[in-house]
mmCIF file of C-alpha atoms in Angstrom:
data_model
loop_
_atom_site.group_PDB
_atom_site.id
_atom_site.type_symbol
_atom_site.label_atom_id
_atom_site.label_comp_id
_atom_site.label_asym_id
_atom_site.label_seq_id
_atom_site.Cartn_x
_atom_site.Cartn_y
_atom_site.Cartn_z
ATOM 1 C CA MET W 1 124.584 129.760 134.105
ATOM 2 C CA GLU W 2 122.658 127.388 131.877
ATOM 3 C CA THR W 3 119.848 128.767 129.789
ATOM 4 C CA ARG W 4 116.420 127.220 129.943
ATOM 5 C CA SER W 5 116.790 125.706 126.437
ATOM 6 C CA ALA W 6 120.163 124.190 127.393
ATOM 7 C CA LYS W 7 118.608 122.600 130.461
ATOM 8 C CA ARG W 8 115.798 121.147 128.370
ATOM 9 C CA LYS W 9 118.312 119.743 125.891
ATOM 10 C CA LYS W 10 120.405 118.212 128.682
ATOM 11 C CA TYR W 11 117.359 116.702 130.420
ATOM 12 C CA TRP W 12 116.018 115.311 127.136
ATOM 13 C CA LEU W 13 119.280 113.524 126.436
ATOM 14 C CA GLU W 14 120.384 112.482 129.930
ATOM 15 C CA GLY W 15 117.208 112.206 131.985
ATOM 16 C CA GLU W 16 117.164 112.546 135.757
ATOM 17 C CA ASN W 17 120.252 110.386 136.405
ATOM 18 C CA GLY W 18 122.502 112.031 133.848
ATOM 19 C CA ILE W 19 122.677 108.862 131.707
ATOM 20 C CA ASP W 20 121.923 109.166 128.016
ATOM 21 C CA ARG W 21 120.140 105.863 127.502
ATOM 22 C CA ILE W 22 118.263 106.992 124.400
ATOM 23 C CA SER W 23 121.393 107.726 122.384
ATOM 24 C CA ASP W 24 122.731 104.256 123.191
ATOM 25 C CA LEU W 25 119.898 102.610 121.292
ATOM 26 C CA PRO W 26 120.750 101.124 117.874
ATOM 27 C CA ASP W 27 120.260 103.325 114.811
ATOM 28 C CA VAL W 28 117.426 101.178 113.475
ATOM 29 C CA VAL W 29 115.472 101.593 116.732
ATOM 30 C CA LEU W 30 116.001 105.368 116.873
ATOM 31 C CA HIS W 31 115.029 105.687 113.203
ATOM 32 C CA GLN W 32 111.781 103.880 113.976
ATOM 33 C CA ILE W 33 111.091 106.240 116.899
ATOM 34 C CA LEU W 34 111.847 109.326 114.802
ATOM 35 C CA PHE W 35 109.620 108.033 112.011
ATOM 36 C CA HIS W 36 106.568 109.040 114.069
ATOM 37 C CA LEU W 37 107.683 112.701 114.306
ATOM 38 C CA PRO W 38 107.160 115.511 111.751
ATOM 39 C CA ILE W 39 110.131 115.989 109.444
ATOM 40 C CA LYS W 40 111.048 119.375 110.941
ATOM 41 C CA SER W 41 111.207 117.908 114.434
ATOM 42 C CA ILE W 42 113.467 115.135 113.179
ATOM 43 C CA ALA W 43 115.775 117.702 111.572
ATOM 44 C CA GLN W 44 115.935 119.667 114.821
ATOM 45 C CA THR W 45 117.332 116.657 116.687
ATOM 46 C CA SER W 46 120.540 116.988 114.644
ATOM 47 C CA VAL W 47 121.725 119.865 116.890
ATOM 48 C CA LEU W 48 121.649 117.728 120.041
ATOM 49 C CA SER W 49 124.976 115.988 119.457
ATOM 50 C CA LYS W 50 127.177 114.336 116.813
ATOM 51 C CA ARG W 51 125.328 111.105 117.513
ATOM 52 C CA TRP W 52 121.999 112.670 116.615
ATOM 53 C CA ARG W 53 123.429 114.458 113.600
ATOM 54 C CA SER W 54 124.537 111.091 112.203
ATOM 55 C CA LEU W 55 120.995 109.780 112.777
ATOM 56 C CA TRP W 56 119.526 112.693 110.848
ATOM 57 C CA ILE W 57 121.780 112.431 107.799
ATOM 58 C CA SER W 58 121.176 108.675 107.612
ATOM 59 C CA PHE W 59 117.424 108.829 108.299
ATOM 60 C CA PRO W 60 115.822 106.541 105.676
ATOM 61 C CA ASP W 61 112.196 107.784 105.658
ATOM 62 C CA LEU W 62 111.691 111.377 104.486
ATOM 63 C CA ASP W 63 108.066 112.557 104.486
ATOM 64 C CA PHE W 64 107.825 116.245 103.575
ATOM 65 C CA THR W 65 104.054 116.269 103.056
ATOM 66 C CA SER W 66 103.481 117.978 106.407
ATOM 67 C CA ILE W 67 105.487 121.050 105.341
ATOM 68 C CA ASN W 68 104.721 121.155 101.621
ATOM 69 C CA PRO W 69 101.020 121.878 101.198
ATOM 70 C CA ILE W 70 99.818 122.014 97.624
ATOM 71 C CA GLY W 71 97.126 124.333 96.335
ATOM 72 C CA VAL W 72 93.569 123.162 95.810
ATOM 73 C CA ALA W 73 92.505 123.148 92.197
ATOM 74 C CA SER W 74 90.090 121.151 90.110
ATOM 75 C CA THR W 75 91.361 118.058 88.270
ATOM 76 C CA ASN W 76 88.035 116.974 86.809
ATOM 77 C CA ALA W 77 89.297 117.449 83.261
ATOM 78 C CA PRO W 78 92.519 118.512 81.596
ATOM 79 C CA ASN W 79 90.857 121.554 80.048
ATOM 80 C CA THR W 80 89.412 122.709 83.363
ATOM 81 C CA LYS W 81 91.264 125.798 84.446
ATOM 82 C CA PRO W 82 91.694 126.716 88.106
ATOM 83 C CA SER W 83 90.476 130.059 89.351
ATOM 84 C CA VAL W 84 92.850 133.021 89.298
ATOM 85 C CA LYS W 85 93.308 132.737 93.046
ATOM 86 C CA ASN W 86 94.047 128.989 92.970
ATOM 87 C CA LYS W 87 96.268 129.310 89.913
ATOM 88 C CA ARG W 88 98.383 131.875 91.736
ATOM 89 C CA LEU W 89 98.658 129.466 94.660
ATOM 90 C CA LEU W 90 99.644 126.585 92.382
ATOM 91 C CA LEU W 91 102.010 128.300 89.997
ATOM 92 C CA CYS W 92 103.746 130.990 92.019
ATOM 93 C CA PRO W 93 106.119 129.024 94.228
ATOM 94 C CA HIS W 94 107.736 132.197 95.523
ATOM 95 C CA SER W 95 104.645 132.707 97.666
ATOM 96 C CA PHE W 96 105.404 129.812 99.977
ATOM 97 C CA SER W 97 107.270 126.902 98.380
ATOM 98 C CA VAL W 98 110.758 127.956 97.288
ATOM 99 C CA LYS W 99 112.308 127.680 100.748
ATOM 100 C CA ARG W 100 110.576 124.365 101.383
ATOM 101 C CA LEU W 101 111.738 122.930 98.065
ATOM 102 C CA ASP W 102 115.255 124.121 98.849
ATOM 103 C CA PHE W 103 114.946 122.333 102.187
ATOM 104 C CA ILE W 104 114.098 119.067 100.418
ATOM 105 C CA SER W 105 117.016 119.461 98.014
ATOM 106 C CA GLN W 106 119.412 120.294 100.831
ATOM 107 C CA VAL W 107 118.316 117.319 102.919
ATOM 108 C CA LEU W 108 118.821 114.950 99.992
ATOM 109 C CA ALA W 109 122.192 116.501 99.121
ATOM 110 C CA LEU W 110 123.502 116.334 102.707
ATOM 111 C CA ARG W 111 122.454 112.752 103.416
ATOM 112 C CA ASP W 112 125.091 110.155 104.148
ATOM 113 C CA LYS W 113 125.980 108.742 100.733
ATOM 114 C CA GLN W 114 126.366 105.270 102.263
ATOM 115 C CA SER W 115 122.799 105.269 103.636
ATOM 116 C CA ASP W 116 120.042 104.193 101.283
ATOM 117 C CA LEU W 117 116.785 106.126 101.140
ATOM 118 C CA ARG W 118 113.752 103.993 101.937
ATOM 119 C CA ILE W 119 110.883 106.498 101.519
ATOM 120 C CA LEU W 120 110.573 109.945 99.957
ATOM 121 C CA ARG W 121 107.209 111.725 99.987
ATOM 122 C CA PHE W 122 106.527 115.326 98.992
ATOM 123 C CA ARG W 123 103.892 117.472 97.292
ATOM 124 C CA ALA W 124 104.480 120.911 95.832
ATOM 125 C CA PRO W 125 103.933 123.246 92.868
ATOM 126 C CA LEU W 126 107.201 123.136 90.940
ATOM 127 C CA SER W 127 108.727 123.043 87.477
ATOM 128 C CA PHE W 128 109.389 119.845 85.571
ATOM 129 C CA SER W 129 113.156 120.385 85.766
ATOM 130 C CA ARG W 130 112.926 120.806 89.548
ATOM 131 C CA LEU W 131 110.817 117.641 89.815
ATOM 132 C CA ASN W 132 113.304 115.691 87.712
ATOM 133 C CA GLY W 133 116.183 116.948 89.853
ATOM 134 C CA LEU W 134 114.574 115.796 93.095
ATOM 135 C CA ILE W 135 113.679 112.394 91.677
ATOM 136 C CA ARG W 136 117.183 111.880 90.281
ATOM 137 C CA LEU W 137 118.672 112.643 93.704
ATOM 138 C CA ALA W 138 116.344 110.092 95.287
ATOM 139 C CA VAL W 139 117.123 107.414 92.675
ATOM 140 C CA ARG W 140 120.862 107.891 93.229
ATOM 141 C CA GLN W 141 120.254 107.108 96.902
ATOM 142 C CA ASN W 142 118.453 103.858 96.028
ATOM 143 C CA VAL W 143 115.005 105.048 97.056
ATOM 144 C CA GLN W 144 112.506 102.209 97.543
ATOM 145 C CA GLU W 145 109.236 104.169 97.809
ATOM 146 C CA LEU W 146 108.644 107.434 95.933
ATOM 147 C CA ASP W 147 105.327 109.206 96.569
ATOM 148 C CA VAL W 148 104.952 112.517 94.710
ATOM 149 C CA GLU W 149 102.100 114.957 94.126
ATOM 150 C CA VAL W 150 102.864 117.971 91.932
ATOM 151 C CA ALA W 151 101.272 120.902 90.170
ATOM 152 C CA THR W 152 103.064 122.495 87.228
ATOM 153 C CA ASP W 153 102.383 125.419 84.904
ATOM 154 C CA ASP W 154 102.408 123.149 81.838
ATOM 155 C CA TYR W 155 102.200 119.490 80.844
ATOM 156 C CA PHE W 156 105.273 117.506 81.800
ATOM 157 C CA ASN W 157 106.709 114.137 80.823
ATOM 158 C CA PHE W 158 106.882 111.035 82.965
ATOM 159 C CA PRO W 159 110.218 111.172 84.889
ATOM 160 C CA ARG W 160 112.634 109.021 82.898
ATOM 161 C CA SER W 161 114.989 108.406 85.831
ATOM 162 C CA VAL W 162 112.554 106.061 87.611
ATOM 163 C CA LEU W 163 112.476 103.601 84.701
ATOM 164 C CA THR W 164 115.888 102.077 85.291
ATOM 165 C CA SER W 165 115.930 102.196 89.100
ATOM 166 C CA GLU W 166 116.751 98.773 90.506
ATOM 167 C CA SER W 167 115.808 99.767 94.069
ATOM 168 C CA LEU W 168 112.382 101.342 93.448
ATOM 169 C CA ARG W 169 109.514 99.176 94.700
ATOM 170 C CA VAL W 170 106.671 101.715 95.045
ATOM 171 C CA PHE W 171 106.084 104.684 92.726
ATOM 172 C CA LYS W 172 103.099 107.010 93.111
ATOM 173 C CA LEU W 173 102.797 110.068 90.876
ATOM 174 C CA ARG W 174 99.760 112.306 91.263
ATOM 175 C CA SER W 175 99.481 115.402 89.140
ATOM 176 C CA ARG W 176 97.287 118.395 89.630
ATOM 177 C CA TYR W 177 96.272 120.540 86.649
ATOM 178 C CA PRO W 178 97.298 120.227 83.845
ATOM 179 C CA GLY W 179 98.663 116.640 84.033
ATOM 180 C CA PHE W 180 101.557 114.648 82.581
ATOM 181 C CA ARG W 181 102.323 112.552 79.506
ATOM 182 C CA LEU W 182 103.796 109.081 79.391
ATOM 183 C CA LEU W 183 107.008 108.481 77.487
ATOM 184 C CA PRO W 184 106.856 106.546 74.184
ATOM 185 C CA PRO W 185 105.872 102.871 74.672
ATOM 186 C CA SER W 186 109.277 101.653 73.507
ATOM 187 C CA VAL W 187 110.879 103.634 76.360
ATOM 188 C CA MET W 188 108.273 102.838 79.013
ATOM 189 C CA LYS W 189 108.494 99.078 78.390
ATOM 190 C CA GLY W 190 112.220 99.042 79.050
ATOM 191 C CA GLY W 191 112.008 99.728 82.785
ATOM 192 C CA PHE W 192 110.102 98.892 85.969
ATOM 193 C CA GLN W 193 111.686 95.475 86.407
ATOM 194 C CA SER W 194 111.699 95.783 90.235
ATOM 195 C CA LEU W 195 108.452 97.706 90.752
ATOM 196 C CA HIS W 196 105.788 96.225 93.074
ATOM 197 C CA THR W 197 103.301 99.142 93.204
ATOM 198 C CA LEU W 198 102.455 101.766 90.576
ATOM 199 C CA SER W 199 99.908 104.570 90.991
ATOM 200 C CA LEU W 200 99.381 107.245 88.326
ATOM 201 C CA SER W 201 96.846 110.074 88.418
ATOM 202 C CA LEU W 202 95.937 112.656 85.748
ATOM 203 C CA VAL W 203 97.671 111.167 82.714
ATOM 204 C CA ILE W 204 97.227 112.858 79.320
ATOM 205 C CA LEU W 205 96.987 110.244 76.546
ATOM 206 C CA TYR W 206 95.357 112.002 73.607
ATOM 207 C CA ASP W 207 98.342 111.203 71.353
ATOM 208 C CA GLN W 208 98.463 107.624 72.695
ATOM 209 C CA PRO W 209 94.844 106.399 72.880
ATOM 210 C CA THR W 210 95.693 102.772 73.659
ATOM 211 C CA LEU W 211 97.778 101.072 76.354
ATOM 212 C CA SER W 212 97.320 97.561 75.035
ATOM 213 C CA ASP W 213 100.987 96.575 75.184
ATOM 214 C CA LEU W 214 102.387 98.396 78.235
ATOM 215 C CA PHE W 215 101.080 96.521 81.291
ATOM 216 C CA THR W 216 102.412 93.099 80.367
ATOM 217 C CA ASP W 217 104.390 90.562 82.322
ATOM 218 C CA SER W 218 107.595 91.355 80.434
ATOM 219 C CA SER W 219 107.381 95.065 81.301
ATOM 220 C CA PHE W 220 106.151 94.635 84.898
ATOM 221 C CA PRO W 221 107.264 91.150 86.055
ATOM 222 C CA ARG W 222 106.860 91.944 89.780
ATOM 223 C CA LEU W 223 103.931 94.367 89.771
ATOM 224 C CA LYS W 224 101.380 93.495 92.492
ATOM 225 C CA LYS W 225 99.336 96.711 92.762
ATOM 226 C CA LEU W 226 98.277 99.009 89.917
ATOM 227 C CA ASN W 227 96.182 102.154 90.300
ATOM 228 C CA LEU W 228 95.277 104.311 87.297
ATOM 229 C CA ASP W 229 93.150 107.428 87.820
ATOM 230 C CA ALA W 230 91.973 110.061 85.330
ATOM 231 C CA CYS W 231 93.699 108.847 82.168
ATOM 232 C CA PHE W 232 92.302 111.388 79.711
ATOM 233 C CA GLY W 233 92.137 110.244 76.113
ATOM 234 C CA LEU W 234 92.547 106.571 76.995
ATOM 235 C CA LYS W 235 90.326 104.424 74.771
ATOM 236 C CA GLN W 236 91.697 100.902 75.136
ATOM 237 C CA LEU W 237 93.545 99.328 78.037
ATOM 238 C CA LYS W 238 94.959 95.837 78.449
ATOM 239 C CA VAL W 239 96.435 94.615 81.749
ATOM 240 C CA SER W 240 98.021 91.158 81.838
ATOM 241 C CA CYS W 241 100.702 91.219 84.542
ATOM 242 C CA LEU W 242 101.017 87.727 86.006
ATOM 243 C CA ALA W 243 102.024 88.904 89.507
ATOM 244 C CA LEU W 244 99.235 91.511 89.757
ATOM 245 C CA GLU W 245 96.987 91.114 92.830
ATOM 246 C CA GLU W 246 95.143 94.472 93.021
ATOM 247 C CA PHE W 247 93.985 96.670 90.141
ATOM 248 C CA THR W 248 92.052 99.944 90.380
ATOM 249 C CA LEU W 249 90.867 102.008 87.401
ATOM 250 C CA GLU W 250 88.923 105.224 87.958
ATOM 251 C CA ASN W 251 87.676 108.279 86.065
ATOM 252 C CA CYS W 252 88.568 107.114 82.550
ATOM 253 C CA PHE W 253 85.486 108.524 80.847
ATOM 254 C CA GLN W 254 86.614 107.990 77.239
ATOM 255 C CA LEU W 255 87.386 104.278 77.622
ATOM 256 C CA HIS W 256 85.998 101.984 74.917
ATOM 257 C CA GLY W 257 87.602 98.643 75.737
ATOM 258 C CA LEU W 258 89.095 97.007 78.847
ATOM 259 C CA ASP W 259 90.888 93.647 78.937
ATOM 260 C CA VAL W 260 92.096 92.426 82.338
ATOM 261 C CA SER W 261 93.637 89.013 82.957
ATOM 262 C CA GLY W 262 95.802 87.643 85.730
ATOM 263 C CA ALA W 263 96.178 84.348 87.538
ATOM 264 C CA LYS W 264 96.844 86.067 90.879
ATOM 265 C CA LEU W 265 94.437 89.019 90.634
ATOM 266 C CA LYS W 266 92.387 89.142 93.850
ATOM 267 C CA THR W 267 90.843 92.618 93.915
ATOM 268 C CA LEU W 268 89.435 94.552 90.944
ATOM 269 C CA GLN W 269 87.884 98.010 91.204
ATOM 270 C CA VAL W 270 86.591 99.907 88.170
ATOM 271 C CA ALA W 271 84.648 103.125 88.793
ATOM 272 C CA SER W 272 83.407 106.016 86.648
ATOM 273 C CA CYS W 273 84.776 104.591 83.404
ATOM 274 C CA PHE W 274 83.714 103.963 79.774
ATOM 275 C CA ASP W 275 82.247 106.234 77.128
ATOM 276 C CA ALA W 276 78.461 106.145 77.516
ATOM 277 C CA TYR W 277 77.982 107.187 73.864
ATOM 278 C CA CYS W 278 80.273 104.554 72.320
ATOM 279 C CA ASP W 279 78.270 101.853 70.505
ATOM 280 C CA LYS W 280 81.145 99.345 70.439
ATOM 281 C CA SER W 281 82.386 99.394 74.030
ATOM 282 C CA TRP W 282 83.443 96.137 75.652
ATOM 283 C CA VAL W 283 84.993 94.594 78.752
ATOM 284 C CA LYS W 284 86.787 91.279 79.143
ATOM 285 C CA ILE W 285 87.947 89.883 82.496
ATOM 286 C CA ASN W 286 89.684 86.569 83.139
ATOM 287 C CA ALA W 287 90.711 86.199 86.783
ATOM 288 C CA PRO W 288 90.456 82.753 88.434
ATOM 289 C CA SER W 289 91.740 84.054 91.799
ATOM 290 C CA LEU W 290 89.503 87.142 91.968
ATOM 291 C CA ARG W 291 87.883 87.538 95.406
ATOM 292 C CA VAL W 292 86.485 91.091 95.426
ATOM 293 C CA MET W 293 85.070 93.064 92.511
ATOM 294 C CA VAL W 294 83.818 96.656 92.629
ATOM 295 C CA TRP W 295 82.093 97.860 89.461
ATOM 296 C CA GLU W 296 80.400 101.203 90.149
ATOM 297 C CA TYR W 297 79.183 104.244 88.192
ATOM 298 C CA ASN W 298 80.445 102.800 84.908
ATOM 299 C CA ALA W 299 78.618 103.282 81.622
ATOM 300 C CA ILE W 300 77.065 100.055 80.340
ATOM 301 C CA THR W 301 79.259 98.408 77.717
ATOM 302 C CA GLU W 302 77.906 96.794 74.569
ATOM 303 C CA ASN W 303 79.620 93.544 75.447
ATOM 304 C CA SER W 304 80.682 91.977 78.755
ATOM 305 C CA SER W 305 82.769 88.821 78.946
ATOM 306 C CA LEU W 306 83.771 87.609 82.416
ATOM 307 C CA GLU W 307 85.498 84.256 82.589
ATOM 308 C CA ASN W 308 86.904 81.948 85.260
ATOM 309 C CA LEU W 309 85.613 83.930 88.245
ATOM 310 C CA VAL W 310 85.524 80.703 90.242
ATOM 311 C CA SER W 311 86.924 82.290 93.442
ATOM 312 C CA ALA W 312 84.760 85.431 93.472
ATOM 313 C CA HIS W 313 83.400 86.042 96.967
ATOM 314 C CA GLU W 314 82.116 89.629 97.108
ATOM 315 C CA ALA W 315 81.002 92.206 94.530
ATOM 316 C CA SER W 316 79.420 95.640 94.361
ATOM 317 C CA ILE W 317 77.753 96.443 91.034
ATOM 318 C CA GLY W 318 76.286 99.690 89.741
ATOM 319 C CA PHE W 319 75.999 101.609 86.477
ATOM 320 C CA PHE W 320 75.779 105.124 85.113
ATOM 321 C CA VAL W 321 72.592 104.745 83.084
ATOM 322 C CA LEU W 322 71.359 106.860 80.177
ATOM 323 C CA ASN W 323 67.874 106.517 78.657
ATOM 324 C CA GLU W 324 69.307 104.996 75.476
ATOM 325 C CA ASP W 325 71.082 102.324 77.545
ATOM 326 C CA PHE W 326 67.956 100.199 77.778
ATOM 327 C CA SER W 327 68.640 98.441 74.488
ATOM 328 C CA VAL W 328 68.528 94.668 74.088
ATOM 329 C CA THR W 329 72.296 94.562 73.522
ATOM 330 C CA LYS W 330 73.173 96.472 76.669
ATOM 331 C CA LEU W 331 70.646 94.618 78.792
ATOM 332 C CA ARG W 332 72.218 91.373 77.607
ATOM 333 C CA SER W 333 75.638 92.773 78.505
ATOM 334 C CA VAL W 334 74.447 93.489 82.058
ATOM 335 C CA SER W 335 72.955 90.021 82.264
ATOM 336 C CA ASN W 336 76.243 88.431 81.164
ATOM 337 C CA LEU W 337 78.149 90.372 83.806
ATOM 338 C CA LEU W 338 75.789 89.352 86.601
ATOM 339 C CA SER W 339 75.621 85.735 85.445
ATOM 340 C CA ALA W 340 79.394 85.479 85.676
ATOM 341 C CA LEU W 341 79.118 86.439 89.356
ATOM 342 C CA SER W 342 76.557 83.770 90.227
ATOM 343 C CA ARG W 343 78.841 82.042 92.770
ATOM 344 C CA LEU W 344 79.229 85.088 95.003
ATOM 345 C CA HIS W 345 78.662 84.988 98.744
ATOM 346 C CA THR W 346 77.831 88.719 98.898
ATOM 347 C CA LEU W 347 76.414 90.868 96.091
ATOM 348 C CA THR W 348 75.515 94.561 96.441
ATOM 349 C CA LEU W 349 73.460 96.131 93.640
ATOM 350 C CA GLU W 350 73.017 99.860 93.098
ATOM 351 C CA GLY W 351 69.414 100.982 92.529
ATOM 352 C CA GLN W 352 69.517 101.515 88.756
ATOM 353 C CA CYS W 353 71.180 98.156 88.323
ATOM 354 C CA VAL W 354 68.191 96.508 90.018
ATOM 355 C CA GLU W 355 65.799 98.296 87.667
#
């Protein structure tokens, strides 16, 4: 006598006429169908038959974010400590994360070695060695998109294994408290030759206050999207990747100088940046293809130089204003910025900017 679960399994596979039409579909079609299910549900299909087991071990898109919640802790500053309760949640993986991390490792280890990995996403509190191990496994399987959010009990270094990956197209690394450090410039500039998208959040740069020679065309020849968030200690940044189309910079409060240039840059967003108490701050932008510019909640720089914005169509402008900002120099800087945007079709000004 068949059990109820066996009947459900048989009906799911064979339908009313006893014909398994679903399993006859090509792998690429079934992978696309499974992509819309939670990762645990996809794993459970492997018990249906050998056909479905082969689909599971060759599944190219692994999104573990639904089963790997990460604790909530403040990331407003690198010296901001989470509460005792949140710190226990972040740094004691035995409470809920060990089994889930083991699940990720097991899935990666059991995958069909002939099947490339297209997407890997996960977020978890874990050690740097554990993070490196997971990323190395993914790189060995020619991962194309790697999206990681982690919390560790100490600073950790940028994962070296992603630098030389020839398959990696998208890399997103978000850190919770306390953040991560970049590798030495000589090492960082040697990789990323195939990368299209890079997103980094909570980077500690106090021993490396300038990134004036990292984001160049020789280091990132194919980079189209760059997102930098909360780079603590960063004072000067230069971005000159020729293929770059979208650039976002946020929460870099100690920034003194920004130089952005790119023939293909279409969207620029800079928010909550610059040191309001620096008397030599500056910004320089040269982007003939720029269409959209968002410049909000930034401290007013002493000097603003915007050139070749001949394609600019839409902009949103606002400032974080201190009383001492109403000097002739800074007012002239604001005037220069707005004058460079005189050809816009749509301009949105925040209240203090109007004043």
